[in-house]
N, CA and C atoms as an extended XYZ file, in Angstrom:
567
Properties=species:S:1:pos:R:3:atomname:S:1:resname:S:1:resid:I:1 pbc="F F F"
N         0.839       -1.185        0.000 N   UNK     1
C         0.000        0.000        0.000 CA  UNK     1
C         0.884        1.249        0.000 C   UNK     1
N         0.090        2.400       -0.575 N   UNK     2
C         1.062        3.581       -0.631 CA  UNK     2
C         1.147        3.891        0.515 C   UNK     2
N         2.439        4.713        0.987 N   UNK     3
C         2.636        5.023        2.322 CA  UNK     3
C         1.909        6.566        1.917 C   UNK     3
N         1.712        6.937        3.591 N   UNK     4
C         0.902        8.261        4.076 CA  UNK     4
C         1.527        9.166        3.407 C   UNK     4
N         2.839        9.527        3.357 N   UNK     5
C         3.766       10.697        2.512 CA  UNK     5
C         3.654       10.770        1.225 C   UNK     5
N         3.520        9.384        0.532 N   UNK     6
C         3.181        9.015       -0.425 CA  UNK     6
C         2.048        9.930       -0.937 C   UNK     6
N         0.755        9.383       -0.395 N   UNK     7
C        -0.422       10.111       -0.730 CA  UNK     7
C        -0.208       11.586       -0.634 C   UNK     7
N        -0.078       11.889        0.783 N   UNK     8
C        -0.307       13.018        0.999 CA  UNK     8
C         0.714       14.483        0.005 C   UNK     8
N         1.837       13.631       -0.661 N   UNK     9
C         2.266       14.517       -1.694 CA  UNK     9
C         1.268       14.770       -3.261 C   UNK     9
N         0.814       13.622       -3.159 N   UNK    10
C        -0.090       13.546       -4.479 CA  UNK    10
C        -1.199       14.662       -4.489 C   UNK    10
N        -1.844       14.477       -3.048 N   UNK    11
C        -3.100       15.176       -2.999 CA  UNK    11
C        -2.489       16.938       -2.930 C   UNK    11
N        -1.378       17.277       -1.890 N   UNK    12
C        -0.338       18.447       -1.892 CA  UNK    12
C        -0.061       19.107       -3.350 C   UNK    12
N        -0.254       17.902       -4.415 N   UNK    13
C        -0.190       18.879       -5.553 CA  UNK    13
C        -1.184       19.058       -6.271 C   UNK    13
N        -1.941       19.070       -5.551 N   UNK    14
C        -3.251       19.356       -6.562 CA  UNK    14
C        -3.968       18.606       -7.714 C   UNK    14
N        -3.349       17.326       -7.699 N   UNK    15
C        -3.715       16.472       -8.779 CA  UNK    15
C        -5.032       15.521       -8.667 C   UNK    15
N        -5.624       15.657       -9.645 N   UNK    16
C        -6.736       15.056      -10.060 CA  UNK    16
C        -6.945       13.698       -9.321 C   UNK    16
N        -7.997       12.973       -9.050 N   UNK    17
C        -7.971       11.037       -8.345 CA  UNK    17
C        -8.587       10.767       -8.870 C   UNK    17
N        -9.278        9.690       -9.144 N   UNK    18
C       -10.470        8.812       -9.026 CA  UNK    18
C       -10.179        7.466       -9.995 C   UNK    18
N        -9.316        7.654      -10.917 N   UNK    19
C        -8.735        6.495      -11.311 CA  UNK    19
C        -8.093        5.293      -11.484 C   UNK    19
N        -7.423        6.003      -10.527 N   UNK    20
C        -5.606        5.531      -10.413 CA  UNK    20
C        -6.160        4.616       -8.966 C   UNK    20
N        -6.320        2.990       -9.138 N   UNK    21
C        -6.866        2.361       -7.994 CA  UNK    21
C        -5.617        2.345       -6.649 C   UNK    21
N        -4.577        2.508       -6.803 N   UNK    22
C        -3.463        2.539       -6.124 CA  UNK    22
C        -3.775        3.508       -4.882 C   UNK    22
N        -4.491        4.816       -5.710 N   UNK    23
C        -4.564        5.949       -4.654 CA  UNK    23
C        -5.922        5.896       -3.962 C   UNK    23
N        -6.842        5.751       -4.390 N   UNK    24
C        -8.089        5.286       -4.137 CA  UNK    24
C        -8.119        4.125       -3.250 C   UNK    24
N        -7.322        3.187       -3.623 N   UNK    25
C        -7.254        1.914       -2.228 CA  UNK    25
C        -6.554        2.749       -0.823 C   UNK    25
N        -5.266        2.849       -0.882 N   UNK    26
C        -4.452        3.765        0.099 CA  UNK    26
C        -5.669        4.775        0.499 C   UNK    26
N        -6.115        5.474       -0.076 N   UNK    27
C        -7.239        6.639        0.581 CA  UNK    27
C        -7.936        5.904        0.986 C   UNK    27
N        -8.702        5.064        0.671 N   UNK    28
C        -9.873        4.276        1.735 CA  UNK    28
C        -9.360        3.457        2.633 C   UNK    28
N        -7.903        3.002        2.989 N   UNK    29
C        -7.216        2.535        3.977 CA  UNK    29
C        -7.101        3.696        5.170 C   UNK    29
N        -6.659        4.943        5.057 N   UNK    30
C        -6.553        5.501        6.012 CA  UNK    30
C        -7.953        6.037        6.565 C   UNK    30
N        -8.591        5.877        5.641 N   UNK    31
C       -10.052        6.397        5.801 CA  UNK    31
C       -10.506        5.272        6.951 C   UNK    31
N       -10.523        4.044        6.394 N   UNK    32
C       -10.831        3.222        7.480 CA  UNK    32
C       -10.205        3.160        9.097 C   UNK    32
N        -8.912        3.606        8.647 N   UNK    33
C        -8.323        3.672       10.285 CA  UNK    33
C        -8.871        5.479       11.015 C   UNK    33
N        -9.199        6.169       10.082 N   UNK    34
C        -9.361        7.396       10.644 CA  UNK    34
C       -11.186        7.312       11.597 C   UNK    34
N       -11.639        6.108       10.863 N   UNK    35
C       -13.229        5.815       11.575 CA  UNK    35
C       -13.047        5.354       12.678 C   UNK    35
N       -12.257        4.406       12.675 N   UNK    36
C       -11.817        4.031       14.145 CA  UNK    36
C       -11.510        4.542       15.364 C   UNK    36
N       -10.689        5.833       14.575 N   UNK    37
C       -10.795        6.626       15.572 CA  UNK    37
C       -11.331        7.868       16.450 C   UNK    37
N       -12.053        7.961       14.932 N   UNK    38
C       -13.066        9.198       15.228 CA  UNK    38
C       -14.369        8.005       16.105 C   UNK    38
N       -14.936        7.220       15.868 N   UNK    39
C       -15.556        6.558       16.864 CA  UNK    39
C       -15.259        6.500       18.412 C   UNK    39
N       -14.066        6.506       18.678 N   UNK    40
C       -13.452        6.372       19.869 CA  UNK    40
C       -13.722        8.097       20.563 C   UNK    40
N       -12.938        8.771       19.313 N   UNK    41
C       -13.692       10.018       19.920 CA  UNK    41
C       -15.042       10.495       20.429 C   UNK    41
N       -15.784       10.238       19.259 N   UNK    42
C       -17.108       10.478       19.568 CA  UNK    42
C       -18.458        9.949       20.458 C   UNK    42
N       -17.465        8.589       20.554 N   UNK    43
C       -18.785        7.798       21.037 CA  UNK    43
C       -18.159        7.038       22.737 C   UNK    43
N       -17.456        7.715       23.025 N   UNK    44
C       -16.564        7.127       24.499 CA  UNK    44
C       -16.531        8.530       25.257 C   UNK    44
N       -16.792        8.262       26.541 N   UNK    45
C       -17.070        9.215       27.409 CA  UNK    45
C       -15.798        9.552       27.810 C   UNK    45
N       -14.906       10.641       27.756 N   UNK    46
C       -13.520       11.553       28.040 CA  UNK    46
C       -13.552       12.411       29.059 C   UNK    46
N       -13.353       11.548       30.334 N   UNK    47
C       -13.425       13.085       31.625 CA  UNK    47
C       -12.454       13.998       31.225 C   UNK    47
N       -11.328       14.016       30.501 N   UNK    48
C       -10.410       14.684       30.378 CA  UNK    48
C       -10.145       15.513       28.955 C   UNK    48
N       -10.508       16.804       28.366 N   UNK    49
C       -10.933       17.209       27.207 CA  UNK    49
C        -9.213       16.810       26.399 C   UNK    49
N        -8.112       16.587       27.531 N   UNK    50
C        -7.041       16.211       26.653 CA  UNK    50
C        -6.625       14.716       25.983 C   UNK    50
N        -7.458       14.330       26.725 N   UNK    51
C        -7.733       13.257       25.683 CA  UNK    51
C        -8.564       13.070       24.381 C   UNK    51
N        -9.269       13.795       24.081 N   UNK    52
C        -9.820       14.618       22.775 CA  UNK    52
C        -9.038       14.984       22.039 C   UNK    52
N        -8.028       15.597       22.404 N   UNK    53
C        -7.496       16.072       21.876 CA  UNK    53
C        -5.788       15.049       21.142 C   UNK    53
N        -5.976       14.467       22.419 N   UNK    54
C        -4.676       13.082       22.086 CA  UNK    54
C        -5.569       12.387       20.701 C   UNK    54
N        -6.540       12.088       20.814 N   UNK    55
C        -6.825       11.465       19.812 CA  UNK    55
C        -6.960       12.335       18.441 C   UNK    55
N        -7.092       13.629       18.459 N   UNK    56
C        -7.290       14.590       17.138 CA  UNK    56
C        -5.601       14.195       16.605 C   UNK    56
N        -4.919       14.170       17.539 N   UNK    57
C        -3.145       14.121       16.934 CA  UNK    57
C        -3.019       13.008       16.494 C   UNK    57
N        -3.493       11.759       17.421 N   UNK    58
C        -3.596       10.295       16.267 CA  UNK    58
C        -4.020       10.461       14.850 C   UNK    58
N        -5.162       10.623       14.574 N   UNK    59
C        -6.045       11.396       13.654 CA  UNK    59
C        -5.406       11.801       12.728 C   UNK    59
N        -4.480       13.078       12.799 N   UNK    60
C        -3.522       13.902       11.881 CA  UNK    60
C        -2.646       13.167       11.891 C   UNK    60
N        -2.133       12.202       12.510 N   UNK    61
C        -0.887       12.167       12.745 CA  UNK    61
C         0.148       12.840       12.740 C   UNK    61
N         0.018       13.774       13.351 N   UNK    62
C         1.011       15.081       13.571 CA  UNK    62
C         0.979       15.634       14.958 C   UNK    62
N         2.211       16.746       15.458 N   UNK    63
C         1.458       17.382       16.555 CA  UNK    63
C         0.351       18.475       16.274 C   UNK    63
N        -0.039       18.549       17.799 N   UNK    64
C        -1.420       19.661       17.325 CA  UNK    64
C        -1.015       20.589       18.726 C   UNK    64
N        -1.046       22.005       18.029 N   UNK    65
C        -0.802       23.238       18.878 CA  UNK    65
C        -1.245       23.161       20.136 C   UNK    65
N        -0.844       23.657       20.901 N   UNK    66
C        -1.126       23.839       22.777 CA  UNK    66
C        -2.252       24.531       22.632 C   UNK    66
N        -3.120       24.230       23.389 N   UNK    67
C        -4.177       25.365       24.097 CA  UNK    67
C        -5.598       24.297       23.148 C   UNK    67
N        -5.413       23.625       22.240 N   UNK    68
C        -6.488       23.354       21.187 CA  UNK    68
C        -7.407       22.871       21.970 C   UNK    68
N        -8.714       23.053       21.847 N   UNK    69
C        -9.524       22.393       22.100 CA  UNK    69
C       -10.518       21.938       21.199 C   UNK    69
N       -11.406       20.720       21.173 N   UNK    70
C       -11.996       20.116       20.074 CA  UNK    70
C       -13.527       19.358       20.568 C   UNK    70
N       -14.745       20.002       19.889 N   UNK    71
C       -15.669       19.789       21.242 CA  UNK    71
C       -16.054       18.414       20.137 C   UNK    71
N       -16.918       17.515       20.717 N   UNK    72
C       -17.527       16.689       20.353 CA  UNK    72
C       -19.020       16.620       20.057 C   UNK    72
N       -19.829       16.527       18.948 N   UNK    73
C       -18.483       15.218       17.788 CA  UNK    73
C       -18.350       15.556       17.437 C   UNK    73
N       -17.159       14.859       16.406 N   UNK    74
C       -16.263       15.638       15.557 CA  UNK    74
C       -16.581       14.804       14.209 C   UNK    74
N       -16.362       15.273       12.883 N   UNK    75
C       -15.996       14.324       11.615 CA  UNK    75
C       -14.943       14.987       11.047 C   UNK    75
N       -14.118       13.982       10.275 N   UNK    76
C       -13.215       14.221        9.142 CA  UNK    76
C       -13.050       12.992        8.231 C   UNK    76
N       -13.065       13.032        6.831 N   UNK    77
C       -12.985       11.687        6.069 CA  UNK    77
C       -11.789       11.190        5.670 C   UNK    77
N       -11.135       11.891        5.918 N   UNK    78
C        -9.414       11.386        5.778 CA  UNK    78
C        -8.943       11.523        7.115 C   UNK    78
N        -8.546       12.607        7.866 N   UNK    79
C        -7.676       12.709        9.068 CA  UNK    79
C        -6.557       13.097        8.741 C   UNK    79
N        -5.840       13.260        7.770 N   UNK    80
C        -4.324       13.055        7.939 CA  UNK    80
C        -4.065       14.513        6.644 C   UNK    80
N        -4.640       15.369        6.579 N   UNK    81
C        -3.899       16.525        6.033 CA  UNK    81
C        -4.754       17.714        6.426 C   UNK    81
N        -4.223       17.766        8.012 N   UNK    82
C        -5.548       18.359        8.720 CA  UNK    82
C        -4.045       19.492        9.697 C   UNK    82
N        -3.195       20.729        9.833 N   UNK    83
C        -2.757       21.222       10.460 CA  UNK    83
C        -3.277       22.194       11.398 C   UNK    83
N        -3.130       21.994       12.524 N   UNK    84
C        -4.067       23.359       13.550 CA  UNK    84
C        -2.985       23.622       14.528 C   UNK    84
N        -2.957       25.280       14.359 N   UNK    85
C        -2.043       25.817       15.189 CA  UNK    85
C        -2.576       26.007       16.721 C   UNK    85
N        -2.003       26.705       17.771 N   UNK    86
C        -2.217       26.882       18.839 CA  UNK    86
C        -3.400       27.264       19.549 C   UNK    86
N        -4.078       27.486       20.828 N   UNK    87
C        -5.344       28.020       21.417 CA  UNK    87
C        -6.358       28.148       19.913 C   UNK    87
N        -6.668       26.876       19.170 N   UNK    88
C        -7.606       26.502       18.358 CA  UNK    88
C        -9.135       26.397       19.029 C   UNK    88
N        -9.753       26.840       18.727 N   UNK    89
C       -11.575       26.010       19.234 CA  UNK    89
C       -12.277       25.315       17.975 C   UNK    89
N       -12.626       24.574       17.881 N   UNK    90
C       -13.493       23.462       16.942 CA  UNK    90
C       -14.313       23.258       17.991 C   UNK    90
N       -15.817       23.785       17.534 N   UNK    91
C       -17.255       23.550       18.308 CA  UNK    91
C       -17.709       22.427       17.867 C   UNK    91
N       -18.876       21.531       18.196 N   UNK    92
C       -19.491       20.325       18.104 CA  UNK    92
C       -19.663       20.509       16.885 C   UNK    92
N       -19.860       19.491       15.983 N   UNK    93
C       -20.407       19.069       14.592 CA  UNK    93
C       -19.556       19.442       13.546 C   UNK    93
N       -18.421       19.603       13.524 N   UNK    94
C       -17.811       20.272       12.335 CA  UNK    94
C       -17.639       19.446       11.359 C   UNK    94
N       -17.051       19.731       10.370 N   UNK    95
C       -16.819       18.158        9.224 CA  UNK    95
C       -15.823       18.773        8.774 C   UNK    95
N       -15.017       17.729        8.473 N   UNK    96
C       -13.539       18.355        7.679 CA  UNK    96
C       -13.379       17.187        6.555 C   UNK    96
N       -13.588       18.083        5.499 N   UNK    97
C       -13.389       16.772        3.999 CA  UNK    97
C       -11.493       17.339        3.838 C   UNK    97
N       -10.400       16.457        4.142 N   UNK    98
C        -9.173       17.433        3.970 CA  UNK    98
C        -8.472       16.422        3.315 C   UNK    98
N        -8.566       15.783        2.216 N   UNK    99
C        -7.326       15.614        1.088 CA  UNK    99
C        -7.096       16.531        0.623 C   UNK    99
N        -7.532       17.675        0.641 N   UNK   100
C        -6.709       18.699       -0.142 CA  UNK   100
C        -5.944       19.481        0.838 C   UNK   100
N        -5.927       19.111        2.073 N   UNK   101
C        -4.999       19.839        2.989 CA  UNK   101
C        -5.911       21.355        3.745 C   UNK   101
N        -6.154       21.008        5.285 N   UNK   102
C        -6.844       22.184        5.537 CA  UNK   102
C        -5.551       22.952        6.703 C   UNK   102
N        -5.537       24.019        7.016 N   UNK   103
C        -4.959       24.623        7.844 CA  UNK   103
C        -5.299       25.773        8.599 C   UNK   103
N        -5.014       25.478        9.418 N   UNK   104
C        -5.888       26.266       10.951 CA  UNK   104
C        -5.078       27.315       11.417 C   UNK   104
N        -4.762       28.774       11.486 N   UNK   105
C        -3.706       29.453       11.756 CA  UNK   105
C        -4.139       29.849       13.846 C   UNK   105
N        -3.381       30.165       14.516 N   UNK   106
C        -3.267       30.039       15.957 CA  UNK   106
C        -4.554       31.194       16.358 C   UNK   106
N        -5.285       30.865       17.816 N   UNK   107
C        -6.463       31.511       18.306 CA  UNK   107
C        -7.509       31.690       17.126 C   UNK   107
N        -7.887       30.404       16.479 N   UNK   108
C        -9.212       30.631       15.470 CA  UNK   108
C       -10.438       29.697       16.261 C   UNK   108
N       -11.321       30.101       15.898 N   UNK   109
C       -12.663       29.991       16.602 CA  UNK   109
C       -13.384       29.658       15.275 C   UNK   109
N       -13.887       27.902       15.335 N   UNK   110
C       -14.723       27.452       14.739 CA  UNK   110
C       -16.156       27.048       15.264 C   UNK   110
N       -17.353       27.563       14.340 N   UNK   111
C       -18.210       27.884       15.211 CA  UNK   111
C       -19.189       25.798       14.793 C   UNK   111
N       -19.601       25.852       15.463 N   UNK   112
C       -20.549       24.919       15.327 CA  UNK   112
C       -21.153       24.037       13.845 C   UNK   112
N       -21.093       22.866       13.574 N   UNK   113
C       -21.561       22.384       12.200 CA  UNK   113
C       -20.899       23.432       11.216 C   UNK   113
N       -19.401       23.487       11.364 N   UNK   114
C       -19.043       24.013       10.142 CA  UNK   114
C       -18.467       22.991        9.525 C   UNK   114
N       -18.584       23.078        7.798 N   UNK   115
C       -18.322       22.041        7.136 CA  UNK   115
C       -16.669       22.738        6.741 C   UNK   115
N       -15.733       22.275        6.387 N   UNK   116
C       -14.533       22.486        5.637 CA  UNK   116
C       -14.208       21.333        4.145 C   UNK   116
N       -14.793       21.859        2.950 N   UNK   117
C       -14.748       20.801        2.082 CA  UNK   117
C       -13.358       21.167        0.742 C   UNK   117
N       -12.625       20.004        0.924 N   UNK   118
C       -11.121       20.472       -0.293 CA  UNK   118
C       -11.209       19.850       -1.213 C   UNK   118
N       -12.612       19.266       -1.415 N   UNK   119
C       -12.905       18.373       -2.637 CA  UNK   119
C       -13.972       18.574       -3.649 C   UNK   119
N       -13.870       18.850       -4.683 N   UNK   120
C       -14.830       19.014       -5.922 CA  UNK   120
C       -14.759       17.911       -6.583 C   UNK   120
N       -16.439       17.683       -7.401 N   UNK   121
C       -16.155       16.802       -8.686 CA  UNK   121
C       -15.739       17.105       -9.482 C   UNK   121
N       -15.456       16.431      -11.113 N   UNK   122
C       -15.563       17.030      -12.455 CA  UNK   122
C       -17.003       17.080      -12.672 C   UNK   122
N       -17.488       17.885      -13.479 N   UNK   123
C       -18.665       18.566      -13.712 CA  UNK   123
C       -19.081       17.733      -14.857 C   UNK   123
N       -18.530       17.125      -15.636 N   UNK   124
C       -19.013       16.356      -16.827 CA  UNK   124
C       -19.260       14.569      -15.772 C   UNK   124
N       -20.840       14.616      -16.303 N   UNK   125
C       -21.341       13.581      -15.666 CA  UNK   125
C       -20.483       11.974      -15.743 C   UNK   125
N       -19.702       12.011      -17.015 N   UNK   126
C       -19.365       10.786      -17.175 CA  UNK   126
C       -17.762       10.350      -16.352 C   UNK   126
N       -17.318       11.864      -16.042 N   UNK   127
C       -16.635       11.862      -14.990 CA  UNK   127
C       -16.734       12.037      -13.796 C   UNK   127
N       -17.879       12.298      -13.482 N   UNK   128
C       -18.089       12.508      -12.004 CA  UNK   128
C       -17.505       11.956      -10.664 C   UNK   128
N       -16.771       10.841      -10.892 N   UNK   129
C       -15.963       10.059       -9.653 CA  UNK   129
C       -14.421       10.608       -9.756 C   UNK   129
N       -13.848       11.836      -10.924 N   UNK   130
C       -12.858       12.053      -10.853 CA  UNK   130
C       -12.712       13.569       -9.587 C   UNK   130
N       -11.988       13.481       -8.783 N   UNK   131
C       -12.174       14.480       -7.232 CA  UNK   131
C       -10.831       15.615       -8.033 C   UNK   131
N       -11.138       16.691       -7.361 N   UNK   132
C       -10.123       17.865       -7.580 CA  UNK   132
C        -9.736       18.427       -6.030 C   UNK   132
N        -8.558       18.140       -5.392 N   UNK   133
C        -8.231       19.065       -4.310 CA  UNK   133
C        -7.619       19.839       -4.022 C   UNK   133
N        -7.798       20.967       -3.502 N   UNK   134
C        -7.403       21.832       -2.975 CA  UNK   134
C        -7.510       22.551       -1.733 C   UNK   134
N        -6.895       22.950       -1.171 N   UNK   135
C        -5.995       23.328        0.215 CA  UNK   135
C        -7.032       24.347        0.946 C   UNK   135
N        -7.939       24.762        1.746 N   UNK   136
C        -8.238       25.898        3.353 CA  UNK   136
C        -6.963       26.157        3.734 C   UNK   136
N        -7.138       27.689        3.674 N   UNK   137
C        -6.414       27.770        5.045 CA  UNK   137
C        -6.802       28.718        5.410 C   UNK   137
N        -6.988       29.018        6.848 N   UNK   138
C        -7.893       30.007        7.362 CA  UNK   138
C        -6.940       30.140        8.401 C   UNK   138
N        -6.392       31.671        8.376 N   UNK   139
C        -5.212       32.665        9.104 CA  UNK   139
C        -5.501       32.669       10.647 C   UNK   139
N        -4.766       32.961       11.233 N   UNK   140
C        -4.878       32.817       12.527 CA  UNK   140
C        -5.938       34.272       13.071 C   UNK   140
N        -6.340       33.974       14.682 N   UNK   141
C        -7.618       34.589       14.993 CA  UNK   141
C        -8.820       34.703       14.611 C   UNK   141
N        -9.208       34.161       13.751 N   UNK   142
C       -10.352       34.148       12.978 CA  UNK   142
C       -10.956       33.832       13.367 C   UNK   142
N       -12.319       33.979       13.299 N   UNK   143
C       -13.645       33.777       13.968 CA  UNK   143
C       -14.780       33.152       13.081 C   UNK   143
N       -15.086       32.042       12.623 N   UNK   144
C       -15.576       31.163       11.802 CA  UNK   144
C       -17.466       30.730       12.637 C   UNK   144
N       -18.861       31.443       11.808 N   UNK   145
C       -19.609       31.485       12.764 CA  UNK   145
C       -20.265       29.729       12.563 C   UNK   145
N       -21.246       29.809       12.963 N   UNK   146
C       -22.382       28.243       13.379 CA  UNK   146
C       -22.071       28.019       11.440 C   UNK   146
N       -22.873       26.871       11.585 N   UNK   147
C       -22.901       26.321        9.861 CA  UNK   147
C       -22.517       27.135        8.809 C   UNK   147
N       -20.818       27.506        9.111 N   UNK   148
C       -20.574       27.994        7.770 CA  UNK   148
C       -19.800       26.889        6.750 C   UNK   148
N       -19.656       27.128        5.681 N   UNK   149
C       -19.529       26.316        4.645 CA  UNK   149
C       -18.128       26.921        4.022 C   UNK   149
N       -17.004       26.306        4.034 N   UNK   150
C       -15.681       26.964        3.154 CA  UNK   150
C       -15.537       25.768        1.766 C   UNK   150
N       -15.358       26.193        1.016 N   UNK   151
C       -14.897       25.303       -0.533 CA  UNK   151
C       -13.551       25.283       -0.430 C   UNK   151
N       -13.162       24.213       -1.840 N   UNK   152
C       -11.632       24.367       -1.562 CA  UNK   152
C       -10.929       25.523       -1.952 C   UNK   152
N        -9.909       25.771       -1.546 N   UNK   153
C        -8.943       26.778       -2.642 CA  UNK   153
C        -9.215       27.900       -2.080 C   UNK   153
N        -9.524       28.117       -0.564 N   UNK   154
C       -10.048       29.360       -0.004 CA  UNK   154
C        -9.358       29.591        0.956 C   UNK   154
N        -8.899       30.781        0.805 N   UNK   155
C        -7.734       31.572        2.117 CA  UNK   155
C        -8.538       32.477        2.953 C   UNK   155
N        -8.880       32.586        4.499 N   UNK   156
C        -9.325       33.602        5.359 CA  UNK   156
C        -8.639       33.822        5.941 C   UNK   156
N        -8.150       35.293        5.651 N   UNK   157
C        -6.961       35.905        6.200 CA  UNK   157
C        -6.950       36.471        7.691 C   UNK   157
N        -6.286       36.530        8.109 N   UNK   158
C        -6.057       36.718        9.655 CA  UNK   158
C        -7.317       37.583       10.584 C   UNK   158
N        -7.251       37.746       11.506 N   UNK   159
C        -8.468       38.637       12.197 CA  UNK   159
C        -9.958       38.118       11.641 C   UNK   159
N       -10.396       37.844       10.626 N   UNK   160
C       -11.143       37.970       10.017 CA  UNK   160
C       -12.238       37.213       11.067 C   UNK   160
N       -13.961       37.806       10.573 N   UNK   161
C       -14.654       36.881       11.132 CA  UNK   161
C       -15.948       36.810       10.015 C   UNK   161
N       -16.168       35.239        9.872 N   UNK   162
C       -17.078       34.916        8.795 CA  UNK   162
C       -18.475       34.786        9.552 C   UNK   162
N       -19.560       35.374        9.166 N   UNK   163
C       -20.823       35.642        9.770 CA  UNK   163
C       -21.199       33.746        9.915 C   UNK   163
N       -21.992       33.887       10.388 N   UNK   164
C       -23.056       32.192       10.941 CA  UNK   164
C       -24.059       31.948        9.117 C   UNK   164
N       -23.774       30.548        9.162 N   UNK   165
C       -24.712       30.383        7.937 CA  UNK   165
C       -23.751       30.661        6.420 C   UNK   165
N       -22.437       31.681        6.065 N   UNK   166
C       -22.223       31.819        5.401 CA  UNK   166
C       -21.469       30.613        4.482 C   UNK   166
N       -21.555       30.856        3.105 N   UNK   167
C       -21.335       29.939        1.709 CA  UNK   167
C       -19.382       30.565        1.740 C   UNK   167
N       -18.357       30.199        1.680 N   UNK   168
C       -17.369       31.220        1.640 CA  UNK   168
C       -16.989       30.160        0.309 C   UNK   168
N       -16.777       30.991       -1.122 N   UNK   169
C       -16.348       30.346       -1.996 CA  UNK   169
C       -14.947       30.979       -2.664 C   UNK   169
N       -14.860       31.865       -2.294 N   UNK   170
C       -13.456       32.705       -2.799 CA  UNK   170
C       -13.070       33.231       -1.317 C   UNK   170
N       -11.965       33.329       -1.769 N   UNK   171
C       -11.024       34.208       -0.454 CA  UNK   171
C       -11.091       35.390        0.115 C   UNK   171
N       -11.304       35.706        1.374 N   UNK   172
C       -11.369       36.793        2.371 CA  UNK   172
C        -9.701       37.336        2.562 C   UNK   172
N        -9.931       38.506        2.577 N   UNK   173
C        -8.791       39.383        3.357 CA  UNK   173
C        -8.952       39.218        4.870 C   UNK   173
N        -7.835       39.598        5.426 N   UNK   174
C        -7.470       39.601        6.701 CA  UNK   174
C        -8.372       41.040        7.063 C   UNK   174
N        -8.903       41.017        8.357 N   UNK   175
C        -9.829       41.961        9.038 CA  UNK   175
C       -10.760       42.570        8.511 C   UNK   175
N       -11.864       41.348        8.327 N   UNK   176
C       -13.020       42.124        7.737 CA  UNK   176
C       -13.902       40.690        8.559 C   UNK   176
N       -15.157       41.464        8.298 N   UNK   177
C       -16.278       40.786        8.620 CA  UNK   177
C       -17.075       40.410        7.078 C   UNK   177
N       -17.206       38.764        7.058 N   UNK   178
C       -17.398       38.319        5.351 CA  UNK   178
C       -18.885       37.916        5.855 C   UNK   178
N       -20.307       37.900        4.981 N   UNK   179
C       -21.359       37.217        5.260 CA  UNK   179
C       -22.294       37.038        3.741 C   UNK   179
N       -23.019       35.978        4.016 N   UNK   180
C       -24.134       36.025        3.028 CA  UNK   180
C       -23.798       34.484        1.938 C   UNK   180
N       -24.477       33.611        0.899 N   UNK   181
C       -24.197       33.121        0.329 CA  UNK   181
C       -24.411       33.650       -1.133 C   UNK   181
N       -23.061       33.795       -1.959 N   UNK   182
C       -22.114       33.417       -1.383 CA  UNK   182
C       -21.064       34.592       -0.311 C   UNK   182
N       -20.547       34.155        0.534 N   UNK   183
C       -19.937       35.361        1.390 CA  UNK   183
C       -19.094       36.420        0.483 C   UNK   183
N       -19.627       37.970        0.963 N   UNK   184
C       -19.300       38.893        0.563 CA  UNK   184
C       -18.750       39.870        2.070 C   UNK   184
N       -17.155       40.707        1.669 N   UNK   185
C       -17.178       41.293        2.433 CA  UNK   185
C       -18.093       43.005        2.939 C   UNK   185
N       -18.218       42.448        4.204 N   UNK   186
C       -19.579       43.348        4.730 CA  UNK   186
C       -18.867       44.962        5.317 C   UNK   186
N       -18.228       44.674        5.359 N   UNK   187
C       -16.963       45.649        6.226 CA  UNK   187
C       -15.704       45.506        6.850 C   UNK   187
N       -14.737       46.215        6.943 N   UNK   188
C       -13.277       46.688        7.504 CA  UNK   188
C       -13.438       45.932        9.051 C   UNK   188
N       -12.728       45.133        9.895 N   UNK   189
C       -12.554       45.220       11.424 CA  UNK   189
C       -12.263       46.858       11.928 C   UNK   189
């Protein structure tokens, strides 16, 4: 099977899947170990919120910034190209689709049932199982409200705070307040 570095350079460059059974097996391998453990998360009682958090670093397999906290439940369909910097909040229900690589910059505030998706189809029906990814990354401090929705290929730049409910399909500047579907900036911080 392909190793994790393996994949995770493939998906890092932006290249097309759905063919190539090599990558598609390897992706539904880690996928399967990432259920395992998101079960453990979600469905096992944790007196200790750092153990939530021990398991988000299994998960990534990486370290994960000091201060993070991660409320339950949680989803992600891969696990493993998922970076979050320091004093992070992730509220209950979030979803993280991250082969295309998501990234969390330090003191950001995710609000409730927010989805993070780095995956598109091809638009021609007869391709439809071919995936396109690309990379979130949302700057540090940011303030991300209840069910907002980010696509791939979208940068929210630092300070920023995205209203509750919003569609974010293109990229925000740093210190503004973005809202509406699809999110438009509303004003300056």
């Amino acid at each position: 099977m392909m190793k994790i570095e393996e994949l995770l350079a493939y998906f890092d460059e932006g290249r097309s899947f759905g063919d190539d059974p090599a990558i598609i097996l390897a992706m539904r391998a880690y996928i399967q170990e990432n259920r395992r453990l998101l079960f453990e998360m979600n469905n096992v009682w944790h007196e200790d919120p750092n153990e939530i958090t021990e398991l988000f670093a299994r998960i990534t397999a990486k370290p994960v910034g000091k201060g993070v906290r991660i409320e339950t439940p949680f989803y992600t369909d891969f696990g493993k190209n998922i970076t979050v910097g320091n004093d992070v909040f992730i509220n209950a229900g979030c979803k993280f689709q991250d082969q295309g690589g998501i990234v969390i910059g330090d003191g950001t505030f995710i609000g409730h049932n927010t989805v993070l998706a780095t995956l598109d189809h091809d638009i021609d029906p007869d391709r439809r199982h071919i995936l396109y990814p690309a990379p979130i990354h949302i700057g540090s401090k940011v303030w991300i409200g209840a069910g907002v929705i980010v696509t791939k290929g979208v940068t929210i730049g630092d300070n920023s705070i995205i209203a509750a409910g919003a569609v974010v399909t293109h990229d925000v500047p740093s210190n503004v307040i973005a809202a509406g579907v699809p999110a438009k900036v509303l004003r300056d911080i």
